[in-house]
Coordinates of C-alpha atoms in Angstrom, one line a residue:
M653 CA 0.8 -13.2 -32.4
R654 CA 1.6 -13.8 -28.8
N655 CA 3.3 -17.1 -27.9
T656 CA 2.7 -16.9 -24.1
K657 CA -0.1 -15.7 -21.9
R658 CA -1.0 -15.5 -18.3
E659 CA -4.1 -16.5 -16.4
L660 CA -5.3 -15.9 -12.9
P661 CA -6.6 -19.3 -11.8
L662 CA -9.6 -19.0 -9.5
F663 CA -9.6 -22.6 -8.4
S664 CA -9.8 -23.8 -4.8
M665 CA -6.5 -25.4 -3.8
Y666 CA -8.2 -28.8 -3.3
D667 CA -10.1 -28.7 -6.6
H668 CA -7.8 -31.0 -8.6
T669 CA -10.8 -32.1 -10.8
G670 CA -11.5 -28.5 -11.9
M671 CA -7.8 -27.8 -12.6
E672 CA -7.2 -30.9 -14.6
R673 CA -10.3 -30.4 -16.7
H674 CA -9.4 -26.7 -17.4
L675 CA -5.8 -27.5 -18.3
E676 CA -6.9 -30.2 -20.7
E677 CA -9.3 -27.8 -22.3
M678 CA -6.5 -25.2 -22.7
A679 CA -4.3 -27.8 -24.4
V680 CA -7.1 -28.6 -26.9
Q681 CA -7.2 -24.8 -27.6
G682 CA -3.5 -24.8 -28.3
W683 CA -2.1 -23.6 -24.9
M684 CA 0.2 -25.7 -22.8
L685 CA 0.9 -24.9 -19.2
E686 CA 4.5 -23.8 -18.8
K687 CA 4.8 -22.9 -15.2
T688 CA 2.8 -21.6 -12.2
T689 CA 3.8 -18.6 -10.1
G690 CA 2.3 -16.6 -7.3
F691 CA 0.9 -14.2 -9.8
G692 CA -0.8 -16.7 -12.1
W693 CA -0.3 -19.5 -14.5
V694 CA 1.9 -19.1 -17.6
Y695 CA 0.9 -20.8 -20.9
R696 CA 2.9 -21.3 -24.1
R697 CA 1.3 -21.6 -27.5
C698 CA 1.5 -25.1 -29.0
E699 CA -0.2 -27.3 -31.5
A700 CA -3.7 -28.1 -30.3
R701 CA -3.8 -31.7 -29.0
R702 CA -5.3 -33.8 -26.3
V703 CA -3.2 -33.9 -23.1
R704 CA -4.0 -35.6 -19.8
Y705 CA -3.2 -33.6 -16.6
A706 CA -3.0 -34.9 -13.0
V707 CA -2.9 -32.7 -9.9
T708 CA -1.5 -34.4 -6.9
Y709 CA -0.7 -33.4 -3.3
F710 CA 2.3 -34.1 -1.1
P711 CA 1.4 -33.1 2.4
K712 CA 4.9 -32.9 3.8
A713 CA 6.2 -30.4 1.3
S714 CA 6.9 -26.8 2.2
A715 CA 6.9 -23.6 0.1
Y716 CA 10.2 -22.7 1.8
E717 CA 12.1 -25.9 0.6
P718 CA 15.1 -25.2 -1.6
G719 CA 14.2 -28.3 -3.6
P720 CA 12.2 -31.5 -3.4
S721 CA 12.8 -33.7 -0.3
E722 CA 14.0 -37.3 -0.8
D723 CA 10.5 -38.7 -0.4
K724 CA 9.1 -36.1 -2.8
Q725 CA 11.9 -36.8 -5.4
I726 CA 11.1 -40.6 -5.2
F727 CA 7.4 -39.8 -5.8
Q728 CA 8.3 -37.6 -8.8
D729 CA 10.7 -40.2 -10.2
Y730 CA 7.9 -42.8 -10.0
C731 CA 5.6 -40.5 -11.9
A732 CA 8.2 -39.9 -14.6
Q733 CA 8.7 -43.7 -15.0
A734 CA 5.0 -44.1 -15.4
G735 CA 5.0 -41.5 -18.3
W736 CA 4.0 -38.4 -16.3
E737 CA 6.0 -35.2 -16.9
L738 CA 6.3 -32.8 -13.9
V739 CA 5.0 -29.3 -15.0
S740 CA 4.8 -27.5 -11.7
D741 CA 5.9 -28.1 -8.2
A742 CA 4.2 -25.6 -5.9
A743 CA 4.8 -26.7 -2.3
Q744 CA 2.1 -29.3 -1.5
M745 CA 0.6 -29.3 -5.0
Q746 CA 2.2 -30.8 -8.1
I747 CA 0.9 -30.7 -11.7
F748 CA 1.8 -33.6 -14.1
R749 CA 0.9 -34.2 -17.7
T750 CA 1.2 -36.9 -20.2
E751 CA 0.2 -37.4 -23.9
A752 CA 0.1 -41.2 -23.6
E753 CA -3.5 -42.4 -23.6
N754 CA -2.6 -45.7 -21.9
S755 CA -0.6 -44.2 -19.0
L756 CA -1.6 -45.5 -15.6
P757 CA -3.3 -42.9 -13.4
I758 CA -1.2 -41.5 -10.6
E759 CA -4.0 -41.8 -8.0
T760 CA -5.3 -45.3 -7.8
D761 CA -6.6 -45.4 -4.2
A762 CA -9.5 -43.0 -3.4
A763 CA -8.9 -43.4 0.4
I764 CA -5.2 -42.5 0.1
Q765 CA -6.1 -39.6 -2.2
V766 CA -8.6 -38.1 0.2
D767 CA -6.2 -38.5 3.1
N768 CA -3.3 -36.8 1.2
I769 CA -5.5 -33.9 0.2
H770 CA -6.8 -33.5 3.7
R771 CA -3.3 -33.5 5.3
A772 CA -2.1 -31.1 2.6
M773 CA -5.1 -28.7 3.2
K774 CA -4.4 -28.8 7.0
R775 CA -0.8 -27.5 6.2
S776 CA -1.8 -24.4 4.3
F777 CA -5.3 -24.0 2.9
L778 CA -7.3 -24.4 6.1
P779 CA -5.0 -22.4 8.4
S780 CA -4.8 -19.5 5.9
H781 CA -8.6 -19.3 5.6
F782 CA -9.1 -19.7 9.3
A783 CA -6.7 -16.8 9.8
L784 CA -8.6 -14.7 7.3
M785 CA -11.9 -15.5 9.0
A786 CA -10.5 -14.5 12.4
V787 CA -9.2 -11.2 11.0
S788 CA -12.4 -10.6 9.2
L789 CA -14.5 -11.2 12.3
L790 CA -12.1 -9.0 14.3
W791 CA -12.7 -6.2 11.8
A792 CA -16.4 -6.9 11.9
G793 CA -16.4 -6.5 15.6
L794 CA -14.4 -3.2 15.4
L795 CA -16.7 -1.9 12.7
G796 CA -19.8 -3.0 14.7
W797 CA -18.5 -1.2 17.8
R798 CA -17.8 1.9 15.7
L799 CA -21.3 1.7 14.2
I800 CA -22.7 1.8 17.7
T801 CA -20.4 4.5 19.2
D802 CA -19.8 6.7 16.1
P803 CA -22.0 5.8 13.2
I804 CA -21.7 9.2 11.6
G805 CA -17.9 9.1 11.5
L806 CA -18.0 5.5 10.1
L807 CA -20.6 6.0 7.5
S808 CA -19.4 9.3 6.2
S809 CA -16.0 7.9 5.2
N810 CA -15.5 6.1 1.9
S811 CA -12.3 4.6 3.2
N812 CA -14.2 3.0 6.1
L813 CA -16.9 1.7 3.8
F814 CA -14.4 0.3 1.4
T815 CA -12.5 -1.5 4.2
A816 CA -15.7 -2.9 5.6
F817 CA -16.8 -4.1 2.1
C818 CA -13.5 -5.8 1.4
W819 CA -13.4 -7.7 4.7
T820 CA -17.0 -8.8 4.2
I821 CA -16.0 -10.2 0.8
V822 CA -13.0 -11.9 2.4
L823 CA -15.1 -13.4 5.1
A824 CA -17.8 -14.6 2.6
L825 CA -15.2 -16.2 0.4
S826 CA -13.4 -17.9 3.3
L827 CA -16.6 -19.3 4.6
L828 CA -17.5 -20.5 1.1
E829 CA -14.1 -22.1 0.6
V830 CA -13.9 -23.8 3.9
G831 CA -17.5 -24.9 3.9
G832 CA -17.2 -26.3 0.4
Y833 CA -14.0 -28.2 1.3
F834 CA -15.4 -29.9 4.4
L835 CA -18.6 -30.8 2.5
W836 CA -16.5 -32.4 -0.3
H837 CA -14.2 -34.1 2.3
R838 CA -17.1 -35.7 4.1
R839 CA -18.7 -37.0 0.9
A840 CA -15.3 -38.1 -0.6
K841 CA -14.3 -40.0 2.6
A842 CA -17.6 -41.7 2.8
A843 CA -17.5 -42.8 -0.9
A844 CA -13.9 -44.1 -0.6
M845 CA -14.9 -46.2 2.4
R846 CA -18.1 -47.4 0.9
D847 CA -16.9 -48.6 -2.6
G848 CA -13.5 -47.0 -3.2
S849 CA -14.9 -44.5 -5.7
F850 CA -13.4 -41.1 -6.4
T851 CA -15.5 -38.0 -5.6
P852 CA -14.9 -35.1 -8.1
T853 CA -14.0 -31.7 -6.6
R854 CA -15.4 -28.4 -7.6
S855 CA -14.7 -24.7 -7.1
H856 CA -16.8 -21.5 -7.3
R857 CA -14.9 -19.9 -10.1
R858 CA -17.7 -17.7 -11.4
L859 CA -18.7 -16.4 -8.0
Q860 CA -15.0 -15.7 -7.2
A861 CA -14.6 -13.9 -10.5
V862 CA -17.7 -11.8 -9.9
M863 CA -16.5 -10.9 -6.4
L864 CA -13.1 -10.0 -7.7
V865 CA -14.6 -7.7 -10.4
V866 CA -16.9 -6.1 -7.7
V867 CA -13.9 -5.5 -5.4
L868 CA -11.9 -3.9 -8.3
M869 CA -14.8 -1.7 -9.2
A870 CA -15.2 -0.7 -5.5
L871 CA -11.5 0.1 -5.5
V872 CA -11.8 2.3 -8.5
V873 CA -14.8 4.1 -7.0
W874 CA -12.9 4.6 -3.8
L875 CA -9.9 6.0 -5.5
L876 CA -12.0 8.4 -7.6
A877 CA -14.0 9.5 -4.5
S878 CA -10.6 10.0 -2.7
A879 CA -9.4 12.1 -5.6
L880 CA -12.5 14.3 -5.6
D881 CA -12.5 14.5 -1.8
S882 CA -8.9 15.9 -1.4
G883 CA -5.4 15.2 -2.5
R884 CA -4.6 14.1 1.0
T885 CA -7.0 11.2 0.9
L886 CA -5.9 10.1 -2.5
A887 CA -2.3 10.3 -1.5
L888 CA -2.9 8.2 1.6
A889 CA -4.9 5.7 -0.4
L890 CA -2.1 5.3 -3.0
A891 CA 0.6 5.2 -0.3
G892 CA -1.3 2.4 1.5
L893 CA -1.6 0.3 -1.7
L894 CA 2.0 0.9 -2.7
H895 CA 3.1 0.0 0.8
V896 CA 1.3 -3.4 0.6
M897 CA 2.6 -4.1 -3.0
I898 CA 6.2 -3.3 -2.1
L899 CA 6.1 -5.3 1.1
V900 CA 4.7 -8.4 -0.6
A901 CA 7.3 -8.1 -3.4
L902 CA 10.2 -7.8 -1.0
V903 CA 9.1 -10.8 1.1
N904 CA 8.6 -12.9 -2.0
L905 CA 12.0 -11.9 -3.3
L906 CA 13.6 -12.8 0.0
T907 CA 12.0 -16.2 0.1
R908 CA 13.1 -17.0 -3.5
F909 CA 16.7 -15.8 -2.7
L910 CA 17.0 -18.0 0.3
K911 CA 15.7 -21.0 -1.7
R912 CA 18.3 -20.4 -4.4
R913 CA 20.9 -20.3 -1.7
K914 CA 19.8 -23.7 -0.6
V915 CA 18.8 -22.5 2.9
S916 CA 16.8 -25.1 4.8
A917 CA 13.0 -24.7 4.9
R918 CA 12.9 -24.1 8.6
T919 CA 15.5 -21.3 8.4
N920 CA 13.9 -19.8 5.4
R921 CA 10.5 -19.7 7.0
T922 CA 11.8 -18.1 10.2
V923 CA 13.9 -15.5 8.4
T924 CA 10.9 -14.7 6.1
L925 CA 8.4 -14.3 8.9
V926 CA 10.8 -12.2 11.0
S927 CA 11.7 -10.1 8.0
A928 CA 8.0 -9.6 7.1
V929 CA 7.3 -8.3 10.6
V930 CA 10.4 -6.0 10.6
L931 CA 9.8 -4.7 7.1
S932 CA 6.1 -4.0 7.7
S933 CA 6.8 -2.2 11.0
L934 CA 9.6 -0.2 9.5
S935 CA 7.6 0.8 6.4
L936 CA 4.7 1.9 8.5
V937 CA 6.9 4.0 10.7
L938 CA 8.6 5.6 7.7
M939 CA 5.3 6.2 5.9
G940 CA 3.8 7.7 9.0
Y941 CA 6.8 9.9 9.5
G942 CA 6.6 11.0 5.9
I943 CA 3.0 11.8 6.1
F944 CA 3.4 13.9 9.3
R945 CA 6.3 15.8 7.7
M946 CA 4.1 16.5 4.7
I947 CA 1.3 17.7 7.0
D948 CA 3.8 20.0 8.8
H949 CA 4.8 21.5 5.4
G950 CA 1.2 22.0 4.4
W951 CA 1.2 19.4 1.6
F952 CA -2.0 17.9 2.9
G953 CA -3.6 21.1 4.1
E954 CA -7.4 21.1 3.7
H955 CA -7.7 24.8 4.5
Q956 CA -5.9 26.9 2.0
G957 CA -5.0 30.5 2.7
A958 CA -5.2 30.2 6.5
D959 CA -3.7 33.2 8.4
T960 CA -2.0 33.0 11.8
Y961 CA -1.8 35.3 14.8
T962 CA 0.1 35.3 18.1
F963 CA -1.6 35.2 21.5
H964 CA 0.1 34.7 24.8
G965 CA 3.3 33.7 23.0
L966 CA 1.6 31.0 21.0
T967 CA 0.7 30.9 17.3
W968 CA -2.9 30.2 16.3
D969 CA -4.5 29.5 13.0
V970 CA -7.4 31.6 11.6
Y971 CA -9.4 30.3 8.7
R972 CA -11.4 32.0 6.0
D973 CA -13.5 29.2 4.7
P974 CA -16.8 30.2 3.1
L975 CA -19.7 29.1 5.3
P976 CA -23.3 28.6 4.2
L977 CA -24.5 30.3 7.4
T978 CA -22.6 32.9 9.5
V979 CA -23.3 35.1 12.5
E980 CA -23.4 38.1 10.2
D981 CA -26.4 36.5 8.4
L982 CA -28.3 36.4 11.6
I983 CA -27.1 39.4 13.5
D984 CA -26.2 42.9 12.3
I985 CA -22.5 42.8 13.2
D986 CA -19.4 43.8 11.3
A987 CA -16.6 41.9 12.9
S988 CA -15.3 39.5 10.2
D989 CA -11.7 40.3 11.1
S990 CA -12.4 39.0 14.6
Y991 CA -13.5 35.5 13.5
S992 CA -12.0 32.3 12.2
Y993 CA -14.3 30.6 9.7
E994 CA -13.7 26.8 9.4
W995 CA -15.5 24.3 7.2
R996 CA -15.1 20.5 7.2
D997 CA -16.7 18.1 4.7
D998 CA -16.5 14.3 5.0
S999 CA -18.7 12.6 2.5
S1000 CA -19.4 9.0 1.4
V1001 CA -21.9 7.3 -0.8
L1002 CA -24.1 6.9 2.3
L1003 CA -23.7 10.1 4.3
A1004 CA -22.3 13.6 4.1
N1005 CA -21.0 15.0 7.4
L1006 CA -20.6 18.8 7.1
E1007 CA -19.3 20.8 10.0
A1008 CA -18.9 24.6 10.4
T1009 CA -17.4 26.7 13.2
Q1010 CA -17.3 30.4 13.5
H1011 CA -15.2 31.2 16.6
A1012 CA -13.9 34.5 17.8
R1013 CA -10.1 35.0 17.8
L1014 CA -8.5 34.6 21.2
D1015 CA -7.2 38.2 21.0
V1016 CA -10.6 39.8 20.7
P1017 CA -11.0 41.9 23.8
E1018 CA -14.8 41.7 24.1
P1019 CA -17.1 38.6 23.8
I1020 CA -18.9 38.4 20.5
P1021 CA -21.5 35.9 19.2
E1022 CA -20.2 32.5 17.9
L1023 CA -21.8 29.7 15.9
D1024 CA -21.2 26.0 15.5
Y1025 CA -23.3 23.6 13.4
Q1026 CA -23.1 20.1 12.0
I1027 CA -25.3 18.9 9.1
I1028 CA -25.8 15.2 8.2
L1029 CA -27.1 14.6 4.7
V1030 CA -28.6 11.1 4.8
K1031 CA -28.4 9.6 1.3
L1032 CA -29.9 6.3 2.4
P1033 CA -33.0 6.6 4.6
L1034 CA -32.0 3.3 6.3
F1035 CA -29.4 5.2 8.4
Y1036 CA -31.5 8.2 9.3
S1037 CA -32.7 7.0 12.7
L1038 CA -29.2 5.7 13.5
C1039 CA -27.7 9.2 13.0
R1040 CA -30.4 11.0 14.9
D1041 CA -30.1 8.6 17.8
S1042 CA -26.4 9.1 17.8
F1043 CA -26.8 12.8 18.5
L1044 CA -29.4 12.1 21.2
S1045 CA -27.2 9.5 22.9
R1046 CA -24.0 11.6 22.6
A1047 CA -25.6 14.4 24.6
A1048 CA -26.3 12.0 27.4
R1049 CA -23.0 10.1 27.3
H1050 CA -21.8 11.3 30.7
N1051 CA -25.2 11.1 32.5
D1052 CA -24.3 7.8 34.3
Q1053 CA -21.6 9.7 36.2
M1054 CA -24.0 12.3 37.6
P1055 CA -27.2 12.5 39.6
P1056 CA -30.4 12.9 37.4
E1057 CA -30.8 16.6 38.3
Y1058 CA -27.6 17.4 36.5
W1059 CA -28.2 15.3 33.4
D1060 CA -27.8 16.5 29.8
E1061 CA -30.6 15.5 27.5
Y1062 CA -32.4 16.5 24.3
R1063 CA -36.1 17.2 24.7
L1064 CA -38.7 17.6 22.0
T1065 CA -39.6 21.3 21.7
D1066 CA -42.2 23.3 19.8
F1067 CA -40.3 25.7 17.5
P1068 CA -42.3 26.1 14.3
A1069 CA -39.7 28.5 12.7
W1070 CA -37.4 25.6 11.9
D1071 CA -40.2 24.1 9.7
A1072 CA -39.0 20.6 10.6
Q1073 CA -40.6 17.2 11.3
S1074 CA -39.1 17.3 14.8
V1075 CA -37.0 19.7 16.8
Y1076 CA -35.0 18.9 20.0
Q1077 CA -33.5 21.4 22.5
L1078 CA -30.6 20.5 24.8
Y1079 CA -31.3 20.8 28.5
R1080 CA -28.5 20.8 31.0
A1081 CA -29.3 20.3 34.7
G1082 CA -32.9 21.0 33.8
E1083 CA -32.2 24.3 32.1
P1084 CA -32.7 24.9 28.4
C1085 CA -29.6 25.7 26.3
D1086 CA -29.2 27.3 22.9
R1087 CA -28.3 24.0 21.1
Y1088 CA -30.9 22.5 18.8
L1089 CA -31.3 19.2 17.0
V1090 CA -33.4 19.8 13.9
C1091 CA -34.7 16.9 11.9
W1092 CA -35.7 17.4 8.3
P1093 CA -36.7 14.5 6.0
D1094 CA -33.3 14.2 4.3
R1095 CA -30.9 15.8 6.8
I1096 CA -30.2 16.4 10.5
L1097 CA -28.9 19.6 11.9
Q1098 CA -27.2 20.2 15.2
I1099 CA -26.7 23.9 15.7
D1100 CA -25.2 25.6 18.8
F1101 CA -25.7 29.3 19.3
N1102 CA -24.2 31.2 22.1
W1103 CA -27.2 33.4 22.3
T1104 CA -30.9 32.7 22.3
P1105 CA -32.1 32.8 18.7
T1106 CA -35.4 34.4 17.6
A1107 CA -37.9 32.8 15.4
K1108 CA -36.8 35.0 12.5
Q1109 CA -33.2 33.9 13.0
A1110 CA -34.2 30.2 13.2
A1111 CA -36.3 30.6 10.0
L1112 CA -33.4 32.2 8.2
A1113 CA -30.9 29.5 9.4
A1114 CA -33.3 26.8 8.2
E1115 CA -33.7 28.4 4.8
K1116 CA -29.9 28.6 4.2
L1117 CA -29.0 25.2 5.6
R1118 CA -31.8 23.3 3.8
A1119 CA -30.4 24.8 0.6
I1120 CA -27.1 22.9 0.8

């Protein structure tokens, strides 16, 4: 039978009512709070009994203080004389308990309590949530800009989607916490001024627990998708998580070490912040260097078995990836040794972005046909028009720098062989090119020939590429 256990408290920092009630219920169940840490609350098994808890706030306190200040020590001594035992001293928040039923309450003036809580929240709770909201909104702006300029690249990456999801959760929780606090503060201040009554606080524990579970599930899905995608993506994901965990641990250890050495709060805070910046920058540089070194040694190579050749004194890669459609499928030609076949696959829960290139080697003496195509498998119809319009706008992205007679633009064309709901052909300076945008119900194809395809070739390409 375990004598200790840990708990992750999902209480708002200002929710003293919820914390007091929860701790008293735990005591009735036979668990007494022993200490609080940055990684949760620690309980010790005890005889089940009724215990009163009080959560108070000392606005001037700092998480970097080596010990309680003189004013704080006086306050704690006063509480001890009144029969309240100090259980936890966590910066601005202290937790006391007593088993005496007739002990006087620590908080006796509602107006002073509201003022203390508000000043304590302005020191840590509110600034941290405002910072999180600012970063979340910055990420939202960057993701919005990316959604406009490169929706396919954004939506076909599980990493991008996971990042967007996490910052959305952070923004929602911060808005909920800050909004809930200001609503309570307004009501509590009004009640204290009106009749001196105390206004209970409340948290959104269940909602926070649900969001935490959802984020953990999304993390598991992301890691599994990364593992199925490639070893490179999984390695980068794990390296990023490990980097954050090590950085947080090192910064916390440094802060605790300086507190044990009785370093002043101001010096501790400065050293900790500077060290956090230096350590994070250094670790990012080292991690980036390590990743590039691994890429150079082929540890993250997505194309296995690539050959090389030399042309004009430079070494070039040639790939042998299997492609769903090749020049040889469309034209009677036997020149496989003259080509490099390259395939890229970026897939997420929303989109699959498949790209294929069949290019002639640079040392081929005579020009031979080449083929490029990109297939977007749209798994959620909501994003279909966004992806199609991205191709259309990408073709015209430089038109504002040229007179209209030299514009690039996709025009609807009649090409029944593609058997599609709509087919566009690229026009450059008013002349048709051999690049087509083919729109089927569940996928979009952009294919670039360097010859003019026949109806039979288009039909064969449609048959093969719709079968993916």
